[in-house]
Every structure is written in structure tokens, then in C-alpha cells.
Amino acid sequence: MDSKNLRSLMRQRRQSLTRRQQQTASAGLAVQLCRLPEFRYRKNIAFYLANDGEIDPQFAMGIADRAGKHCYLPVLHPLKQNRLHFVRHTSGDCLEANRYGILQPPLRGNRIASMHRLDLILLPLVAFDARGNRLGMGKGFYDRTLSNRAAHTRLIGLAHSCQETDNIARQSWDIPLDAIVTECNTIHIRPEKG
């Protein structure tokens, strides 16, 4: 199946989940994340606000916030196409819709994190396979942004377990993940040997 059709199929799968299934998945995701040393021992963590049926990391973000971690959310870069900033966010902070209708913190007056400050970045996936290959929404926001990340920054993709597929072709521009976490399990990804 080509990436366009796979993307459409997986978006339909996650959009068909009921509100109750989404809440259960969000709670399961928080349990899985809390088991990871990458989550427990990192201080500066980038989350995202779920949209389009994505698995919702809100419970995990609440746990991180209560533990005194610094939470960040992605914000569309106003000038550079298909790039993100990460802005510090705490519960109750103001949010606004971006050009895609997705909520994000306003850039004005907020603390933008340098890519070297972030210890862990959690990113939404549209599809994934057991080898750690992934498919996003197709606009390349994360790939372009993460090409400048620090060596210590861990990248973990988040998805519903129903978004797993047999095989996704890895593209040359894909930034590899360290792990993929669903509401049911964690896939630790070993780097491919050259």
C-alpha cells in the first residue's frame, strides 16, 4: 500500500475510536510512558496536543507537570515553512488555534526552548511498524525541526496500537526514533548497523 492510502486508512482507524476508547488509550499510554527511564529521569519534555484522533498524551503531561518537569508544546514557526518551535506550557496557560486549527501556545511572550534544551520529544504518528519505521502526516514538520536536535535528545513516537502495520518504507529524510509507545506496549528501536 502506498503512503497516501496507508495514511488515509490509519487516520480513519484512529478517528473511529470512541471517546471512551480514546480516554482508556490515553491512560494506558501514561502507564507505558511512566515505566520508561527516558520519561522518569528527563526534565524538559516536549508533548503535543492530540488532534485528528491521535493518541492523547494529556495524562502523561499532567504527571510530568506534577513531578516538576518542564513541559513544552510544538508551535508552528511563523516564518519558516514546515518547522516547529517548542514553547514552555503549564496547565491552564492560554492556547490559540494555528493555521490548521490545532491548538498551540501563542509565541508572543512565551519561553521558546532551544532544541538543545529538550531532553525528550514525544511526537504523534499516523502509522508505524515493529522495526520502528514511521509515517507522519506528510508535511515534514518534525523531520525538518528534529534534524537540529541535540545528541542527548531522545525521540519517542506515540500511537494507538491499531495504527501498527506490517511494513513502512524508511525514507532518507526520516529522523529515526528511539522508541514507539502505544497504550499497550513499547517498541525499543535498535539502530541499524551499516
XYZ file of N, CA and C in Angstrom:
582
model
N 0.848 -1.180 0.000
C 0.000 0.000 0.000
C 0.895 1.246 0.000
N 0.569 2.211 -0.841
C 1.389 3.425 -0.874
C 1.120 4.277 0.364
N 2.028 5.225 0.627
C 1.947 6.000 1.873
C 0.671 6.844 1.945
N 0.187 7.348 0.824
C -1.040 8.157 0.836
C -2.237 7.324 1.292
N -2.381 6.133 0.740
C -3.513 5.262 1.125
C -3.357 4.738 2.550
N -2.115 4.404 2.933
C -1.878 3.935 4.300
C -2.199 5.045 5.300
N -1.773 6.249 4.983
C -2.055 7.392 5.859
C -3.564 7.570 6.027
N -4.302 7.488 4.943
C -5.762 7.642 4.987
C -6.409 6.533 5.821
N -5.977 5.285 5.616
C -6.522 4.147 6.372
C -6.272 4.301 7.865
N -5.055 4.650 8.249
C -4.713 4.757 9.662
C -5.387 5.949 10.331
N -5.561 7.028 9.605
C -6.295 8.168 10.163
C -7.748 7.772 10.410
N -8.327 7.010 9.496
C -9.703 6.534 9.698
C -9.788 5.636 10.921
N -8.806 4.766 11.093
C -8.808 3.869 12.257
C -8.820 4.657 13.559
N -7.918 5.615 13.679
C -7.835 6.339 14.950
C -9.022 7.281 15.136
N -9.565 7.830 14.057
C -10.740 8.696 14.168
C -11.993 7.916 14.551
N -12.011 6.615 14.266
C -13.198 5.797 14.574
C -13.261 5.368 16.038
N -12.204 5.611 16.801
C -12.213 5.260 18.218
C -13.196 6.151 18.971
N -13.945 5.551 19.886
C -14.909 6.317 20.669
C -14.180 7.176 21.696
N -14.902 8.104 22.267
C -14.315 8.963 23.310
C -13.801 8.119 24.480
N -14.568 7.120 24.848
C -14.149 6.230 25.940
C -12.878 5.459 25.575
N -12.812 4.950 24.350
C -11.609 4.245 23.904
C -10.403 5.185 23.892
N -10.619 6.431 23.485
C -9.533 7.414 23.483
C -9.041 7.677 24.908
N -9.964 7.830 25.849
C -9.571 8.089 27.238
C -8.823 6.896 27.835
N -9.299 5.692 27.540
C -8.629 4.482 28.019
C -7.223 4.385 27.427
N -7.097 4.710 26.144
C -5.790 4.682 25.479
C -4.852 5.716 26.090
N -5.368 6.896 26.387
C -4.553 7.955 26.982
C -4.023 7.520 28.347
N -4.870 6.880 29.145
C -4.440 6.385 30.456
C -3.401 5.275 30.301
N -3.622 4.361 29.356
C -2.669 3.288 29.104
C -1.331 3.818 28.615
N -1.385 4.846 27.783
C -0.164 5.479 27.294
C 0.635 6.064 28.459
N -0.049 6.725 29.386
C 0.632 7.308 30.554
C 1.327 6.220 31.372
N 0.668 5.078 31.551
C 1.278 3.959 32.285
C 2.545 3.497 31.575
N 2.461 3.314 30.262
C 3.622 2.857 29.495
C 4.768 3.866 29.575
N 4.454 5.150 29.430
C 5.499 6.176 29.481
C 6.161 6.248 30.853
N 5.365 6.131 31.910
C 5.916 6.227 33.273
C 6.870 5.085 33.599
N 6.823 4.018 32.840
C 7.749 2.899 33.039
C 9.117 3.161 32.414
N 9.187 4.137 31.518
C 10.425 4.381 30.771
C 11.373 5.304 31.526
N 12.636 4.915 31.664
C 13.622 5.818 32.275
C 13.720 7.145 31.511
N 13.561 7.086 30.192
C 13.621 8.306 29.381
C 12.572 9.322 29.821
N 11.447 8.843 30.305
C 10.374 9.720 30.774
C 10.589 10.091 32.244
N 10.924 9.109 33.060
C 11.046 9.355 34.508
C 12.190 10.296 34.855
N 13.307 10.195 34.140
C 14.503 10.927 34.563
C 14.849 12.135 33.696
N 14.022 12.455 32.753
C 14.285 13.634 31.916
C 13.495 14.821 32.458
N 14.062 16.012 32.374
C 13.452 17.212 32.971
C 12.642 18.035 31.970
N 13.124 18.169 30.735
C 12.492 19.021 29.724
C 11.890 18.151 28.627
N 10.562 18.038 28.644
C 9.861 17.102 27.758
C 8.891 17.851 26.851
N 8.991 17.583 25.551
C 8.039 18.144 24.580
C 6.911 17.144 24.354
N 5.699 17.612 24.522
C 4.489 16.835 24.278
C 3.827 17.393 23.016
N 2.569 17.052 22.796
C 1.753 17.655 21.750
C 0.312 17.596 22.223
N -0.547 18.407 21.641
C -1.976 18.354 21.933
C -2.626 17.499 20.855
N -3.325 16.449 21.273
C -3.895 15.488 20.324
C -4.903 16.154 19.401
N -4.878 15.705 18.159
C -5.748 16.225 17.116
C -6.017 15.089 16.126
N -7.157 15.090 15.482
C -7.421 14.150 14.392
C -7.376 12.690 14.859
N -7.767 12.431 16.104
C -7.787 11.061 16.614
C -6.461 10.552 17.137
N -5.433 11.419 17.200
C -4.132 10.987 17.715
C -4.269 10.499 19.154
N -3.403 9.586 19.556
C -3.385 9.170 20.952
C -2.991 10.389 21.786
N -3.677 10.567 22.889
C -3.573 11.805 23.660
C -2.617 11.637 24.847
N -1.525 12.400 24.871
C -0.590 12.301 25.987
C -0.945 13.195 27.177
N -2.213 13.650 27.271
C -2.579 14.613 28.322
C -2.380 14.063 29.730
N -2.678 12.785 29.981
C -2.473 12.236 31.318
C -0.992 12.215 31.661
N -0.168 11.812 30.706
C 1.281 11.786 30.921
C 1.816 13.196 31.141
N 1.278 14.172 30.429
C 1.729 15.552 30.605
C 1.354 16.046 32.002
N 0.195 15.663 32.491
C -0.200 16.028 33.848
C 0.718 15.422 34.886
N 1.109 14.181 34.677
C 2.051 13.510 35.596
C 3.390 14.237 35.583
N 3.866 14.569 34.395
C 5.147 15.272 34.265
C 5.081 16.639 34.941
N 3.996 17.352 34.730
C 3.824 18.686 35.320
C 3.838 18.602 36.849
N 3.102 17.639 37.410
C 3.057 17.479 38.869
C 4.407 17.036 39.444
N 5.218 16.389 38.618
C 6.546 15.939 39.066
C 7.589 17.049 38.954
N 7.160 18.229 38.527
C 8.077 19.358 38.432
C 8.903 19.404 37.152
N 8.510 18.594 36.174
C 9.207 18.639 34.892
C 8.730 19.853 34.097
N 9.546 20.289 33.167
C 9.159 21.389 32.284
C 8.544 20.785 31.027
N 7.295 21.149 30.751
C 6.576 20.619 29.598
C 6.550 21.667 28.484
N 6.728 21.204 27.271
C 6.734 22.076 26.098
C 5.748 21.550 25.072
N 5.221 22.459 24.247
C 4.313 22.085 23.160
C 4.838 22.659 21.853
N 4.567 21.958 20.742
C 5.011 22.478 19.442
C 4.154 23.654 18.996
N 4.812 24.602 18.344
C 4.152 25.781 17.780
C 4.694 25.952 16.367
N 3.811 26.186 15.417
C 4.266 26.405 14.041
C 5.161 27.629 13.978
N 6.279 27.488 13.314
C 7.194 28.615 13.119
C 6.502 29.627 12.204
N 6.450 30.897 12.587
C 5.697 31.870 11.784
C 6.356 32.216 10.446
N 7.652 31.991 10.323
C 8.346 32.392 9.099
C 8.869 31.217 8.277
N 9.400 30.202 8.942
C 9.981 29.067 8.223
C 8.910 28.014 7.948
N 8.748 27.673 6.681
C 7.767 26.667 6.300
C 8.102 25.317 6.936
N 7.094 24.664 7.416
C 7.207 23.293 7.923
C 8.263 23.114 9.011
N 8.341 24.084 9.915
C 9.232 23.982 11.079
C 8.439 24.295 12.338
N 8.943 23.797 13.438
C 8.285 23.984 14.725
C 9.205 24.679 15.711
N 8.606 25.420 16.630
C 9.252 25.855 17.860
C 8.641 24.996 18.961
N 9.301 24.911 20.104
C 8.716 24.274 21.279
C 8.646 25.324 22.376
N 7.438 25.519 22.908
C 7.167 26.581 23.876
C 6.783 25.959 25.207
N 7.332 26.489 26.285
C 7.024 26.015 27.639
C 5.538 26.195 27.909
N 4.923 25.184 28.535
C 3.485 25.204 28.779
C 3.182 24.571 30.133
N 2.335 25.215 30.895
C 1.823 24.618 32.132
C 0.307 24.603 32.063
N -0.291 23.744 32.836
C -1.748 23.593 32.840
C -2.419 24.947 33.068
N -3.413 25.241 32.256
C -4.156 26.480 32.391
C -3.623 27.626 31.543
N -2.438 27.463 30.929
C -1.909 28.508 30.047
C -2.817 28.686 28.834
N -2.795 29.873 28.293
C -3.588 30.232 27.129
C -3.159 29.418 25.898
N -4.129 29.049 25.075
C -3.881 28.361 23.818
C -4.647 29.083 22.713
N -4.154 28.956 21.468
C -4.847 29.531 20.323
C -4.727 28.577 19.150
N -5.639 28.678 18.202
C -5.616 27.805 17.029
C -4.589 28.305 16.015
N -3.832 27.368 15.454
C -2.890 27.735 14.394
C -3.589 27.660 13.037
N -2.855 27.792 11.957
C -3.474 27.841 10.623
C -4.152 26.540 10.218
N -3.867 25.440 10.927
C -4.534 24.164 10.672
C -5.679 23.899 11.650
N -5.934 24.860 12.537
C -6.997 24.696 13.526
C -6.566 23.898 14.750
N -5.281 23.639 14.882
C -4.753 22.878 16.022
C -4.354 23.857 17.116
N -4.740 23.562 18.351
C -4.401 24.447 19.463
C -2.904 24.406 19.753
N -2.368 25.574 20.078
C -0.966 25.712 20.440
C -0.813 26.936 21.330
N 0.258 26.995 22.115
C 0.509 28.215 22.895
C 0.855 29.364 21.948
N 0.509 30.587 22.314
C 0.933 31.721 21.486
C 2.441 31.923 21.625
N 3.077 32.383 20.547
C 4.512 32.658 20.611
C 4.815 33.918 21.396
N 3.934 34.895 21.304
C 4.172 36.187 21.947
C 4.355 36.012 23.459
N 5.500 36.434 23.939
C 5.738 36.445 25.383
C 5.989 35.096 26.011
N 6.095 34.035 25.219
C 6.330 32.713 25.795
C 7.787 32.307 25.664
N 8.162 31.351 26.493
C 9.534 30.864 26.516
C 9.741 29.782 25.461
N 10.496 30.108 24.429
C 10.801 29.149 23.373
C 12.062 28.385 23.785
N 11.979 27.070 23.732
C 13.132 26.242 24.102
C 14.062 26.092 22.910
N 15.354 26.181 23.158
C 16.295 25.820 22.101
C 16.235 24.301 21.965
N 16.529 23.792 20.792
C 16.482 22.350 20.562
C 17.464 21.619 21.484
N 18.504 22.282 21.929
C 19.499 21.635 22.796
C 19.009 21.507 24.233
N 17.979 22.242 24.592
C 17.437 22.179 25.954
C 16.528 20.966 26.160
N 15.871 20.530 25.094
C 14.890 19.450 25.224
C 15.582 18.101 25.432
N 15.141 17.381 26.455
C 15.687 16.064 26.769
C 14.927 14.941 26.067
N 13.631 15.154 25.898
C 12.753 14.122 25.340
C 11.678 14.808 24.510
N 11.462 14.299 23.298
C 10.397 14.816 22.438
C 9.466 13.661 22.104
N 8.195 13.838 22.449
C 7.149 12.866 22.144
C 6.404 13.377 20.916
N 6.326 12.560 19.877
C 5.682 13.025 18.658
C 4.613 12.060 18.190
N 3.545 12.590 17.606
C 2.443 11.741 17.150
C 2.790 11.036 15.846
N 2.288 9.822 15.697
C 2.495 9.041 14.479
C 1.148 8.746 13.824
N 1.168 8.570 12.511
C -0.021 8.124 11.795
C 0.018 6.603 11.661
N 1.209 6.068 11.407
C 1.385 4.610 11.299
C 2.820 4.277 11.703
N 3.034 3.011 12.072
C 4.373 2.547 12.440
C 4.453 1.058 12.210
N 5.688 0.538 12.137
C 5.880 -0.903 12.064
C 6.774 -1.349 13.223
N 6.916 -2.653 13.383
C 7.651 -3.213 14.529
C 9.147 -2.921 14.464
N 9.671 -2.489 13.316
C 11.093 -2.157 13.194
C 11.370 -0.696 13.537
N 10.303 0.051 13.840
C 10.488 1.447 14.223
C 10.338 2.441 13.096
N 9.940 1.970 11.926
C 9.661 2.899 10.837
C 8.333 3.577 11.108
N 8.192 4.795 10.628
C 7.012 5.577 10.972
C 6.502 6.365 9.772
N 5.254 6.750 9.895
C 4.606 7.605 8.910
C 3.907 8.708 9.683
N 4.204 9.953 9.320
C 3.546 11.096 9.944
C 2.461 11.629 9.020
N 2.079 12.866 9.233
C 1.011 13.470 8.437
C 1.468 13.840 7.023
N 2.768 13.838 6.793
C 3.256 14.038 5.437
C 3.782 15.420 5.109
N 3.768 16.329 6.065
C 4.248 17.680 5.794
C 5.698 17.894 6.232
N 6.268 16.956 6.989
C 7.673 17.017 7.352
C 8.030 17.965 8.483
N 7.043 18.430 9.261
C 7.337 19.376 10.348
C 8.372 18.816 11.317
N 8.123 17.604 11.829
C 9.043 17.042 12.819
C 10.395 16.696 12.198
N 10.409 16.097 11.017
C 11.690 15.730 10.398
C 12.580 16.952 10.193
N 12.020 18.029 9.669
C 12.828 19.232 9.440
C 13.301 19.840 10.764
N 12.407 19.905 11.726
C 12.739 20.510 13.016
C 13.761 19.676 13.775
N 13.596 18.361 13.764
C 14.444 17.491 14.580
C 15.811 17.221 13.968
N 16.029 17.661 12.755
C 17.351 17.479 12.155
C 18.406 18.280 12.929
N 17.970 19.264 13.727
C 18.896 20.089 14.525
C 18.902 19.733 16.007
N 18.345 18.619 16.386
C 18.260 18.287 17.807
C 19.626 17.926 18.357
N 19.738 18.012 19.674
C 20.983 17.651 20.356
C 21.121 16.131 20.419
N 22.352 15.662 20.533
C 22.612 14.219 20.576
C 21.945 13.556 21.775
N 21.791 14.279 22.897
C 21.193 13.686 24.100
C 19.665 13.612 24.030
N 19.042 14.305 23.085
C 17.576 14.354 22.998
C 17.033 13.017 22.508
N 16.145 12.429 23.295
C 15.508 11.159 22.930
C 14.210 11.458 22.199
N 13.903 10.653 21.177
C 12.695 10.819 20.370
C 11.825 9.581 20.516
N 10.588 9.788 20.954
C 9.658 8.677 21.123
C 8.372 9.003 20.378
N 8.004 8.118 19.468
C 6.752 8.254 18.733
C 5.614 7.643 19.523
N 4.440 8.282 19.455
C 3.263 7.801 20.173
C 2.144 7.490 19.177
N 1.449 6.378 19.395
C 0.351 5.991 18.506
C -0.555 4.990 19.215
N -1.754 4.853 18.692
C -2.644 3.773 19.124
C -2.089 2.463 18.572
N -2.275 1.378 19.289
C -1.788 0.079 18.810
C -2.428 -0.304 17.480
N -3.640 0.150 17.207
C -4.323 -0.175 15.952
C -3.685 0.513 14.738
N -2.692 1.369 14.966
C -2.014 2.059 13.874
C -0.766 1.317 13.396
N -0.507 0.135 13.982
C 0.651 -0.645 13.548
C 0.338 -1.338 12.231
N 1.332 -1.391 11.373
C 1.207 -2.065 10.081
C 2.431 -2.942 9.863
N 2.387 -3.791 8.856
C 3.466 -4.750 8.631
C 4.782 -4.111 8.239
N 4.739 -3.150 7.330
C 5.989 -2.624 6.805
C 5.799 -1.205 6.289
N 6.679 -0.315 6.720
C 6.710 1.058 6.211
C 8.109 1.293 5.663
N 8.180 1.781 4.448
C 9.482 2.073 3.845
C 10.088 3.295 4.522
N 11.331 3.158 4.949
C 12.040 4.286 5.571
C 12.555 5.192 4.461
N 12.290 6.472 4.619
C 12.750 7.461 3.644
C 14.066 8.072 4.131
N 14.853 8.608 3.214
C 16.160 9.164 3.557
C 16.052 10.338 4.521
N 14.937 11.067 4.492
C 14.780 12.244 5.348
C 14.170 11.911 6.709
N 13.734 10.670 6.916
C 13.113 10.297 8.187
C 14.131 10.335 9.318
N 13.804 11.071 10.360
C 14.628 11.096 11.567
C 14.254 9.859 12.381
N 15.226 8.986 12.699
C 14.893 7.759 13.426
C 14.465 8.022 14.869
N 13.577 7.178 15.349
C 13.079 7.249 16.717
C 13.893 6.328 17.621
N 13.848 6.612 18.917
C 14.460 5.732 19.908
C 13.481 4.668 20.389
N 12.186 4.984 20.329
C 11.152 4.036 20.754
C 9.806 4.488 20.201
N 8.866 3.557 20.192
C 7.467 3.850 19.881
C 6.652 3.312 21.044
N 5.732 4.129 21.545
C 4.914 3.734 22.690
C 3.441 3.810 22.295
N 2.711 2.758 22.612
C 1.259 2.736 22.432
C 0.622 2.582 23.816
N -0.689 2.451 23.843
C -1.384 2.226 25.109
C -1.103 0.838 25.671
N -0.545 -0.065 24.838
C -0.327 -1.458 25.238
C 1.125 -1.828 25.480
N 2.042 -1.192 24.739
C 3.429 -1.644 24.819
C 4.402 -0.576 24.342
N 5.684 -0.930 24.464
C 6.775 -0.080 23.988
C 7.654 -0.898 23.070
N 7.985 -0.313 21.938
C 8.918 -0.923 20.994
C 10.216 -0.130 21.101
N 11.263 -0.776 21.610
C 12.574 -0.130 21.676
C 13.257 -0.387 20.339
N 13.819 0.646 19.772
C 14.377 0.546 18.433
C 15.890 0.503 18.512
N 16.446 -0.518 17.921
C 17.903 -0.640 17.860
C 18.378 -0.002 16.555
N 19.438 0.782 16.625
C 19.943 1.378 15.394
C 20.386 0.300 14.406
N 20.092 0.543 13.133
C 20.515 -0.415 12.104
C 22.014 -0.319 11.919
N 22.636 -1.475 11.740
C 24.080 -1.496 11.526
C 24.356 -1.292 10.047
N 25.324 -0.384 9.765
C 25.640 -0.041 8.402
C 26.284 -1.136 7.675
